[in-house]
Every structure is written in C-alpha cells, then in structure tokens.
Amino acid sequence: QVQLVESGGGLVQPGGSLRLSCAASGSISDLRTMGWHRRPPGKQRELVAAVSSGGTTNYADSVKGRFTISRDNRRNTMYLQLDSLEPEDTAVYYCNAGSHRMWSSGPYWGQGIQVTVSS
C-alpha cells in the first residue's frame, strides 16, 4: 500500500504561481509513474502531468509551458510547479501513483488539494 499526502494549494491571483507537493509513504517500490490530476468545478477529472520513475515527463496541452512536474526519489516526493496561473486552472488537484504507463492513472490517490485562481 502507498499513502499520498498533498500540500501547497491555496488562493492565488491570475498570473501567479504555486508549488504543490505530494509526499509518499508505505510501499515505495510501487510508486512507478506518478502524476497530477485535477477536477475543475463541474467537470471531470483530468490528467495534467506525469513523471516516470526515471524522470521522463509528459503534460496536457492546456498546461504545457506553464506547469513543471518533478520528483525526488530520495525524499519520495513529487512536485508540481504551477506558473502563469489562469482562472481556468481552478480545481482540486490530486496526486496519483502506481501507474504502469506514462499517461494513465495508478491505484493510489491522495485526498486532493484546492487551487483557486481568482482576483
């Protein structure tokens, strides 16, 4: 089993930045590819960024060039740097782990953290 805990969300003005963190514990060997998903208000959850255990990254077109995903395998922590934030980025962001493929979800989820972009 893997436990994931997100931190770093909050309220930010358009054009601002935030950094989300996802701390993993438990069966670390099961982390595999990790990713950040988000659920905007009234919409379905979507995958926005993923990072493999070796550091390969992939992004949804909507965040490419603005968000940066990374992971520190020594600290068992994944990050998402959110820059040039737009109101459309408002969502609950979820940490995910354990995927066997680069652009899909694994079985482990964090509890979610709110990001609100508003003036």
PDB file of C-alpha atoms in Angstrom, residues 1-118:
ATOM      1  CA  GLN A   1       0.000   0.000   0.000  1.00  0.00           C
ATOM      2  CA  VAL A   2       1.009   3.562  -0.716  1.00  0.00           C
ATOM      3  CA  GLN A   3      -0.152   6.667   1.117  1.00  0.00           C
ATOM      4  CA  LEU A   4      -0.030  10.034  -0.635  1.00  0.00           C
ATOM      5  CA  VAL A   5      -0.426  13.436   1.012  1.00  0.00           C
ATOM      6  CA  GLU A   6      -0.658  16.671  -0.989  1.00  0.00           C
ATOM      7  CA  SER A   7       0.287  20.134   0.262  1.00  0.00           C
ATOM      8  CA  GLY A   8       0.844  23.629  -1.095  1.00  0.00           C
ATOM      9  CA  GLY A   9      -2.538  24.582  -2.531  1.00  0.00           C
ATOM     10  CA  GLY A  10      -4.400  27.812  -1.891  1.00  0.00           C
ATOM     11  CA  LEU A  11      -5.685  31.039  -3.410  1.00  0.00           C
ATOM     12  CA  VAL A  12      -3.563  32.898  -5.953  1.00  0.00           C
ATOM     13  CA  GLN A  13      -4.163  35.772  -8.354  1.00  0.00           C
ATOM     14  CA  PRO A  14      -4.106  35.266 -12.135  1.00  0.00           C
ATOM     15  CA  GLY A  15      -0.539  35.207 -13.367  1.00  0.00           C
ATOM     16  CA  GLY A  16       0.726  33.966 -10.018  1.00  0.00           C
ATOM     17  CA  SER A  17       2.490  30.762  -9.016  1.00  0.00           C
ATOM     18  CA  LEU A  18       2.087  27.874  -6.612  1.00  0.00           C
ATOM     19  CA  ARG A  19       4.074  24.756  -5.846  1.00  0.00           C
ATOM     20  CA  LEU A  20       2.263  21.559  -4.956  1.00  0.00           C
ATOM     21  CA  SER A  21       3.975  18.695  -3.152  1.00  0.00           C
ATOM     22  CA  CYS A  22       2.988  15.054  -2.820  1.00  0.00           C
ATOM     23  CA  ALA A  23       4.697  13.066  -0.086  1.00  0.00           C
ATOM     24  CA  ALA A  24       4.572   9.289  -0.442  1.00  0.00           C
ATOM     25  CA  SER A  25       4.937   6.647   2.251  1.00  0.00           C
ATOM     26  CA  GLY A  26       4.389   2.922   2.523  1.00  0.00           C
ATOM     27  CA  SER A  27       5.384   0.557  -0.284  1.00  0.00           C
ATOM     28  CA  ILE A  28       7.679   2.966  -2.156  1.00  0.00           C
ATOM     29  CA  SER A  29       8.655   0.356  -4.743  1.00  0.00           C
ATOM     30  CA  ASP A  30       5.050   0.526  -6.020  1.00  0.00           C
ATOM     31  CA  LEU A  31       5.165   4.245  -6.889  1.00  0.00           C
ATOM     32  CA  ARG A  32       6.175   3.688 -10.571  1.00  0.00           C
ATOM     33  CA  THR A  33       4.890   6.508 -12.768  1.00  0.00           C
ATOM     34  CA  MET A  34       3.294   9.311 -10.766  1.00  0.00           C
ATOM     35  CA  GLY A  35       1.037  12.088 -11.905  1.00  0.00           C
ATOM     36  CA  TRP A  36      -1.094  15.080 -11.033  1.00  0.00           C
ATOM     37  CA  HIS A  37      -4.764  15.084 -11.930  1.00  0.00           C
ATOM     38  CA  ARG A  38      -7.277  17.842 -11.400  1.00  0.00           C
ATOM     39  CA  ARG A  39     -11.054  18.204 -11.219  1.00  0.00           C
ATOM     40  CA  PRO A  40     -12.319  21.684 -12.154  1.00  0.00           C
ATOM     41  CA  PRO A  41     -15.718  22.695 -10.738  1.00  0.00           C
ATOM     42  CA  GLY A  42     -18.494  20.829 -12.536  1.00  0.00           C
ATOM     43  CA  LYS A  43     -16.107  18.933 -14.793  1.00  0.00           C
ATOM     44  CA  GLN A  44     -14.487  15.523 -14.942  1.00  0.00           C
ATOM     45  CA  ARG A  45     -11.104  14.761 -13.508  1.00  0.00           C
ATOM     46  CA  GLU A  46      -8.240  15.081 -15.991  1.00  0.00           C
ATOM     47  CA  LEU A  47      -4.579  14.136 -16.014  1.00  0.00           C
ATOM     48  CA  VAL A  48      -2.387  17.215 -16.369  1.00  0.00           C
ATOM     49  CA  ALA A  49       1.174  15.978 -15.838  1.00  0.00           C
ATOM     50  CA  ALA A  50       3.050  12.728 -15.291  1.00  0.00           C
ATOM     51  CA  VAL A  51       6.599  11.728 -14.403  1.00  0.00           C
ATOM     52  CA  SER A  52       8.141   8.266 -14.666  1.00  0.00           C
ATOM     53  CA  SER A  53      10.447   6.752 -12.062  1.00  0.00           C
ATOM     54  CA  GLY A  54      13.336   7.679 -14.363  1.00  0.00           C
ATOM     55  CA  GLY A  55      12.234  11.303 -14.707  1.00  0.00           C
ATOM     56  CA  THR A  56      10.540  11.308 -18.108  1.00  0.00           C
ATOM     57  CA  THR A  57       7.703  13.844 -18.120  1.00  0.00           C
ATOM     58  CA  ASN A  58       4.536  14.475 -20.091  1.00  0.00           C
ATOM     59  CA  TYR A  59       1.942  17.258 -19.966  1.00  0.00           C
ATOM     60  CA  ALA A  60      -1.560  18.024 -21.096  1.00  0.00           C
ATOM     61  CA  ASP A  61      -1.646  20.675 -23.826  1.00  0.00           C
ATOM     62  CA  SER A  62      -3.569  23.026 -21.537  1.00  0.00           C
ATOM     63  CA  VAL A  63      -0.667  23.299 -19.061  1.00  0.00           C
ATOM     64  CA  LYS A  64       2.362  22.739 -21.282  1.00  0.00           C
ATOM     65  CA  GLY A  65       4.897  25.542 -20.822  1.00  0.00           C
ATOM     66  CA  ARG A  66       3.259  26.718 -17.582  1.00  0.00           C
ATOM     67  CA  PHE A  67       3.418  23.700 -15.250  1.00  0.00           C
ATOM     68  CA  THR A  68       6.517  21.675 -14.360  1.00  0.00           C
ATOM     69  CA  ILE A  69       6.378  18.243 -12.770  1.00  0.00           C
ATOM     70  CA  SER A  70       9.315  16.680 -10.943  1.00  0.00           C
ATOM     71  CA  ARG A  71      10.078  14.050  -8.346  1.00  0.00           C
ATOM     72  CA  ASP A  72      12.750  13.461  -5.735  1.00  0.00           C
ATOM     73  CA  ASN A  73      13.090   9.712  -5.350  1.00  0.00           C
ATOM     74  CA  ARG A  74      15.326  10.083  -2.292  1.00  0.00           C
ATOM     75  CA  ARG A  75      12.601  12.010  -0.477  1.00  0.00           C
ATOM     76  CA  ASN A  76       9.728  10.029  -2.055  1.00  0.00           C
ATOM     77  CA  THR A  77       8.140  13.306  -3.025  1.00  0.00           C
ATOM     78  CA  MET A  78       6.637  14.617  -6.246  1.00  0.00           C
ATOM     79  CA  TYR A  79       6.135  18.278  -7.102  1.00  0.00           C
ATOM     80  CA  LEU A  80       4.089  20.384  -9.471  1.00  0.00           C
ATOM     81  CA  GLN A  81       5.231  23.935 -10.118  1.00  0.00           C
ATOM     82  CA  LEU A  82       2.301  25.975 -11.396  1.00  0.00           C
ATOM     83  CA  ASP A  83       3.243  29.238 -13.117  1.00  0.00           C
ATOM     84  CA  SER A  84       1.256  31.804 -15.117  1.00  0.00           C
ATOM     85  CA  LEU A  85      -1.889  30.550 -13.462  1.00  0.00           C
ATOM     86  CA  GLU A  86      -5.241  31.244 -15.087  1.00  0.00           C
ATOM     87  CA  PRO A  87      -8.752  31.157 -13.603  1.00  0.00           C
ATOM     88  CA  GLU A  88      -9.339  28.005 -15.677  1.00  0.00           C
ATOM     89  CA  ASP A  89      -6.704  26.257 -13.560  1.00  0.00           C
ATOM     90  CA  THR A  90      -9.014  26.428 -10.554  1.00  0.00           C
ATOM     91  CA  ALA A  91      -9.601  22.837  -9.458  1.00  0.00           C
ATOM     92  CA  VAL A  92      -8.990  20.211  -6.834  1.00  0.00           C
ATOM     93  CA  TYR A  93      -5.588  18.723  -7.626  1.00  0.00           C
ATOM     94  CA  TYR A  94      -4.901  15.065  -6.891  1.00  0.00           C
ATOM     95  CA  CYS A  95      -1.625  13.201  -6.567  1.00  0.00           C
ATOM     96  CA  ASN A  96      -1.609   9.743  -8.162  1.00  0.00           C
ATOM     97  CA  ALA A  97       0.900   6.888  -8.185  1.00  0.00           C
ATOM     98  CA  GLY A  98       1.432   3.332  -9.272  1.00  0.00           C
ATOM     99  CA  SER A  99       0.703   3.600 -12.972  1.00  0.00           C
ATOM    100  CA  HIS A 100       2.365   1.121 -15.339  1.00  0.00           C
ATOM    101  CA  ARG A 101       2.017   3.519 -18.267  1.00  0.00           C
ATOM    102  CA  MET A 102       3.050   7.082 -18.891  1.00  0.00           C
ATOM    103  CA  TRP A 103      -0.389   8.612 -19.451  1.00  0.00           C
ATOM    104  CA  SER A 104      -2.821   6.757 -17.247  1.00  0.00           C
ATOM    105  CA  SER A 105      -3.707   6.614 -13.573  1.00  0.00           C
ATOM    106  CA  GLY A 106      -2.462   4.186 -10.964  1.00  0.00           C
ATOM    107  CA  PRO A 107      -4.357   2.763  -7.988  1.00  0.00           C
ATOM    108  CA  TYR A 108      -3.065   5.175  -5.350  1.00  0.00           C
ATOM    109  CA  TRP A 109      -4.604   8.612  -4.753  1.00  0.00           C
ATOM    110  CA  GLY A 110      -4.091  11.493  -2.404  1.00  0.00           C
ATOM    111  CA  GLN A 111      -7.003  13.248  -0.751  1.00  0.00           C
ATOM    112  CA  GLY A 112      -6.865  16.229  -3.091  1.00  0.00           C
ATOM    113  CA  ILE A 113      -5.975  19.861  -2.515  1.00  0.00           C
ATOM    114  CA  GLN A 114      -7.759  23.010  -3.658  1.00  0.00           C
ATOM    115  CA  VAL A 115      -6.149  25.505  -6.015  1.00  0.00           C
ATOM    116  CA  THR A 116      -8.158  28.661  -6.656  1.00  0.00           C
ATOM    117  CA  VAL A 117      -7.050  31.278  -9.174  1.00  0.00           C
ATOM    118  CA  SER A 118      -9.008  34.477  -8.711  1.00  0.00           C
TER     119      SER A 118
END
